[in-house]
XYZ file of C-alpha atoms in Angstrom:
299
model
C 284.967 -177.721 148.524
C 288.318 -178.374 150.171
C 289.702 -181.836 150.752
C 292.888 -182.881 152.667
C 295.197 -185.601 151.480
C 297.281 -187.713 153.884
C 300.106 -187.950 151.410
C 302.410 -184.963 151.473
C 299.952 -182.762 153.322
C 298.606 -181.180 150.161
C 295.242 -179.413 150.012
C 292.973 -180.072 147.029
C 290.015 -178.064 145.817
C 287.814 -179.759 143.290
C 290.695 -181.366 141.413
C 292.653 -178.115 141.513
C 295.399 -177.969 144.149
C 297.924 -175.584 145.684
C 301.619 -176.236 146.141
C 301.716 -174.530 149.560
C 302.270 -176.650 152.650
C 299.507 -176.981 155.168
C 300.119 -175.242 158.445
C 297.685 -175.333 161.303
C 298.566 -171.734 162.315
C 298.764 -170.030 159.063
C 297.187 -171.299 155.966
C 297.855 -169.719 152.718
C 295.701 -171.268 150.129
C 295.474 -170.205 146.628
C 292.303 -171.653 145.337
C 291.641 -171.782 141.736
C 287.896 -171.776 141.391
C 286.184 -173.296 138.478
C 284.606 -170.856 136.058
C 280.807 -170.716 136.261
C 279.101 -173.204 133.986
C 277.797 -171.896 130.722
C 274.089 -171.144 130.514
C 271.969 -173.934 129.140
C 270.935 -173.874 125.467
C 268.123 -171.454 124.823
C 265.485 -173.060 122.582
C 263.590 -170.946 120.062
C 260.193 -171.736 121.480
C 259.446 -170.057 124.853
C 257.109 -172.916 125.779
C 259.980 -175.441 126.186
C 262.396 -173.086 127.969
C 263.371 -174.175 131.513
C 262.705 -171.749 134.352
C 265.167 -173.485 136.749
C 268.140 -171.638 135.248
C 266.594 -168.317 136.268
C 266.593 -166.782 132.849
C 263.675 -164.691 131.700
C 260.968 -166.592 129.957
C 260.503 -163.773 127.469
C 263.119 -164.040 124.736
C 265.365 -161.061 124.221
C 265.550 -161.705 120.510
C 263.159 -161.685 117.575
C 262.276 -165.234 116.514
C 263.262 -166.115 113.015
C 260.525 -166.249 110.401
C 260.233 -168.723 107.624
C 261.770 -167.430 104.436
C 259.202 -166.608 101.815
C 260.040 -165.444 98.332
C 258.517 -162.062 97.396
C 255.427 -162.174 95.197
C 256.165 -161.490 91.537
C 254.836 -158.201 90.188
C 251.555 -158.402 88.270
C 251.942 -158.986 84.582
C 249.164 -156.509 83.678
C 249.243 -153.012 85.102
C 246.369 -150.661 84.352
C 244.539 -151.314 81.092
C 244.790 -154.915 79.789
C 246.454 -155.512 76.469
C 244.382 -154.840 73.375
C 244.740 -158.425 72.174
C 243.084 -159.771 75.329
C 240.229 -157.272 74.960
C 239.648 -158.325 71.378
C 239.715 -161.964 72.403
C 237.208 -161.341 75.199
C 235.001 -159.321 72.851
C 235.234 -162.086 70.287
C 234.220 -164.696 72.855
C 231.283 -162.543 73.997
C 230.019 -162.137 70.428
C 230.354 -165.866 69.871
C 228.275 -166.613 72.955
C 225.617 -164.095 71.885
C 225.439 -165.689 68.438
C 225.163 -169.157 69.971
C 222.300 -168.031 72.205
C 220.594 -166.270 69.290
C 220.780 -169.329 67.040
C 219.603 -171.565 69.867
C 216.567 -169.394 70.600
C 215.802 -169.109 66.882
C 215.991 -172.875 66.459
C 213.692 -173.418 69.448
C 211.149 -170.911 68.105
C 211.217 -172.408 64.617
C 210.767 -175.883 66.072
C 207.838 -174.701 68.194
C 206.202 -173.015 65.176
C 206.646 -176.114 63.009
C 205.231 -178.411 65.699
C 202.278 -176.074 66.275
C 201.582 -175.850 62.539
C 201.687 -179.640 62.215
C 199.321 -180.100 65.143
C 196.900 -177.469 63.838
C 197.086 -178.773 60.287
C 196.794 -182.505 61.020
C 194.593 -182.572 64.108
C 192.377 -179.502 63.689
C 192.608 -179.186 59.880
C 193.211 -175.450 60.108
C 192.543 -173.129 57.153
C 193.315 -169.430 56.896
C 190.392 -167.001 57.134
C 189.370 -165.119 53.967
C 188.767 -161.369 53.672
C 187.637 -159.514 50.592
C 185.750 -156.439 49.418
C 182.324 -157.717 48.469
C 180.854 -154.457 47.227
C 181.682 -150.753 46.918
C 179.062 -148.029 46.454
C 179.652 -144.324 46.009
C 176.935 -142.380 47.789
C 178.471 -138.940 47.244
C 181.484 -137.716 45.298
C 181.932 -133.970 44.752
C 185.013 -132.168 43.524
C 184.853 -128.408 43.975
C 187.247 -125.585 43.242
C 187.370 -122.621 45.578
C 189.435 -119.466 45.489
C 191.711 -118.864 48.368
C 193.266 -115.444 49.039
C 196.802 -115.205 50.414
C 198.170 -112.402 52.620
C 199.730 -109.301 51.070
C 203.525 -109.274 50.911
C 205.860 -106.276 50.755
C 206.332 -106.470 46.962
C 202.646 -107.095 46.235
C 200.069 -104.338 46.360
C 197.130 -106.731 46.002
C 196.585 -110.150 47.630
C 197.270 -113.158 45.408
C 194.347 -115.497 44.723
C 194.906 -119.252 44.203
C 192.509 -122.043 43.372
C 192.020 -124.829 45.918
C 190.496 -128.190 44.957
C 188.651 -130.054 47.728
C 186.901 -133.418 47.827
C 183.730 -134.309 49.719
C 182.831 -137.991 49.488
C 180.767 -140.717 51.089
C 181.652 -144.285 50.025
C 180.133 -147.488 51.393
C 182.475 -150.488 51.680
C 181.076 -153.992 52.240
C 183.691 -156.459 53.559
C 183.223 -160.214 53.805
C 185.084 -162.139 56.565
C 184.788 -165.926 56.304
C 186.042 -168.585 58.732
C 186.216 -171.946 56.892
C 187.451 -173.959 59.906
C 185.271 -176.649 61.465
C 187.076 -176.819 64.852
C 188.770 -173.438 65.258
C 187.186 -170.083 66.067
C 188.534 -166.648 65.127
C 189.118 -163.856 67.641
C 189.212 -160.308 66.216
C 190.807 -157.558 68.232
C 190.666 -154.708 65.712
C 189.538 -154.152 62.112
C 190.416 -151.040 60.111
C 188.853 -150.286 56.684
C 190.042 -147.324 54.613
C 190.155 -146.049 51.019
C 192.417 -143.726 49.057
C 192.471 -142.066 45.651
C 196.014 -141.567 44.339
C 197.296 -141.348 47.917
C 194.571 -138.998 49.196
C 192.342 -140.506 51.877
C 188.625 -140.735 51.096
C 187.728 -141.963 54.599
C 188.476 -144.513 57.300
C 186.330 -146.668 59.601
C 187.318 -148.814 62.624
C 185.321 -151.862 63.735
C 185.480 -153.154 67.307
C 186.723 -156.657 67.975
C 184.442 -159.679 68.159
C 184.490 -163.473 68.095
C 183.665 -165.451 64.947
C 182.539 -169.047 65.372
C 183.363 -172.052 63.223
C 182.024 -172.243 59.656
C 180.883 -168.643 59.851
C 180.688 -165.785 57.345
C 180.380 -162.223 58.667
C 179.475 -159.154 56.602
C 180.943 -155.817 57.691
C 179.753 -152.466 56.344
C 181.870 -149.354 56.685
C 180.929 -145.773 55.778
C 183.990 -143.880 54.539
C 183.426 -140.135 54.704
C 185.821 -137.405 53.580
C 185.109 -133.715 54.217
C 187.100 -130.974 52.476
C 189.992 -133.273 51.599
C 192.527 -131.202 49.686
C 193.655 -132.378 46.259
C 196.454 -131.129 44.096
C 195.711 -129.679 40.680
C 196.805 -132.926 39.003
C 194.707 -135.113 41.312
C 191.666 -132.871 40.903
C 191.934 -132.912 37.108
C 192.416 -136.732 37.049
C 189.405 -137.323 39.334
C 187.151 -135.126 37.225
C 188.249 -137.043 34.127
C 187.494 -140.389 35.849
C 184.041 -139.180 36.841
C 183.268 -138.241 33.242
C 184.479 -141.653 32.039
C 182.449 -143.454 34.788
C 185.524 -145.364 35.921
C 187.105 -144.286 39.239
C 190.200 -146.136 40.482
C 190.395 -146.523 44.255
C 192.561 -148.477 46.661
C 190.769 -150.261 49.486
C 192.673 -151.372 52.590
C 191.489 -153.945 55.129
C 193.724 -154.355 58.195
C 192.675 -157.125 60.612
C 194.291 -158.108 63.935
C 193.266 -161.715 64.380
C 194.012 -164.790 66.496
C 192.721 -168.353 66.593
C 190.733 -169.732 69.530
C 190.582 -173.411 70.485
C 188.424 -174.015 73.529
C 189.522 -171.537 76.186
C 192.989 -170.992 74.632
C 193.577 -168.002 72.344
C 196.745 -167.597 70.300
C 198.682 -164.322 70.084
C 197.072 -161.894 67.631
C 198.754 -161.064 64.329
C 198.007 -158.521 61.618
C 196.565 -159.487 58.238
C 196.676 -156.846 55.474
C 194.367 -157.080 52.471
C 194.808 -154.445 49.722
C 192.361 -154.309 46.817
C 192.684 -152.287 43.622
C 189.098 -151.507 42.645
C 187.278 -149.585 39.953
C 183.871 -148.059 40.684
C 181.364 -146.170 38.581
C 179.995 -142.889 40.054
C 176.304 -142.243 40.758
C 176.147 -139.919 37.766
C 176.812 -142.719 35.290
C 174.021 -144.332 33.239
C 174.399 -147.664 35.000
C 174.587 -146.095 38.441
C 177.231 -146.726 41.029
C 178.584 -150.242 41.223
C 181.807 -152.191 41.568
C 183.368 -152.749 38.168
C 186.510 -154.778 39.063
C 188.729 -155.704 41.966
C 192.132 -157.349 42.480
C 193.040 -158.203 46.093
C 196.278 -159.398 47.648
C 196.881 -160.550 51.210
C 199.930 -160.143 53.440
C 200.696 -161.357 56.969
C 202.708 -159.509 59.582
């Protein structure tokens, strides 16, 4: 914008002036224009940028990001160190042992409390099982010849002696429940006999319930048909028959549980093994039980 001064006829232009004289006919003005103002400060955030200046609202530069330190590399790459594995394994074993001892202690405590309650409140006694009588109905030892097949080196078949046993033995078992408040529940009863390891018969009795203060008699017929004996067993049995003293082993296996009202305990096995001596029917005194020694085992 030009301004005229009354002093000296000089012409000013926004504080900048020319030394030329003003002439109404010819005017030579050298105007020194001010340089354009610098653009206003561009803030980093586009939301506070002014649109009056005419600049684009979209920044032409990438905003700076906050400096973050790079993550450190993992200390364990691939398989963990062996020491850590051993430590973890050791801790796992320790926890398993703690749980095992805890469960064992709880079970032992429960068993002790149950035994005290049954012993003090119900006055529980263990049932008794024994072989009351043993009778030999039949006992025959026979020797038969058995022919083998012909081999390449043999022109005639070989003949061998075979000793077989046919027997019928009657076992009488006594089962007694001495409890006054507790009943006995039988799931299975197995009665068997052997002579020097060779079976002379087996009998299974179905389960039943035995009331309080009760004695039950069980009779089992043990039958053996063509049971093979070795030469030593056959010779020993024939000698026992002549001496009227036959040694047998009687086994009584009982799966039993106690019953109080409508509650029945888990069933357990009771094993009764009796070493007995019996006289055969051919003896002068007839067949009868000469002696017995029984032992009991729980499982």
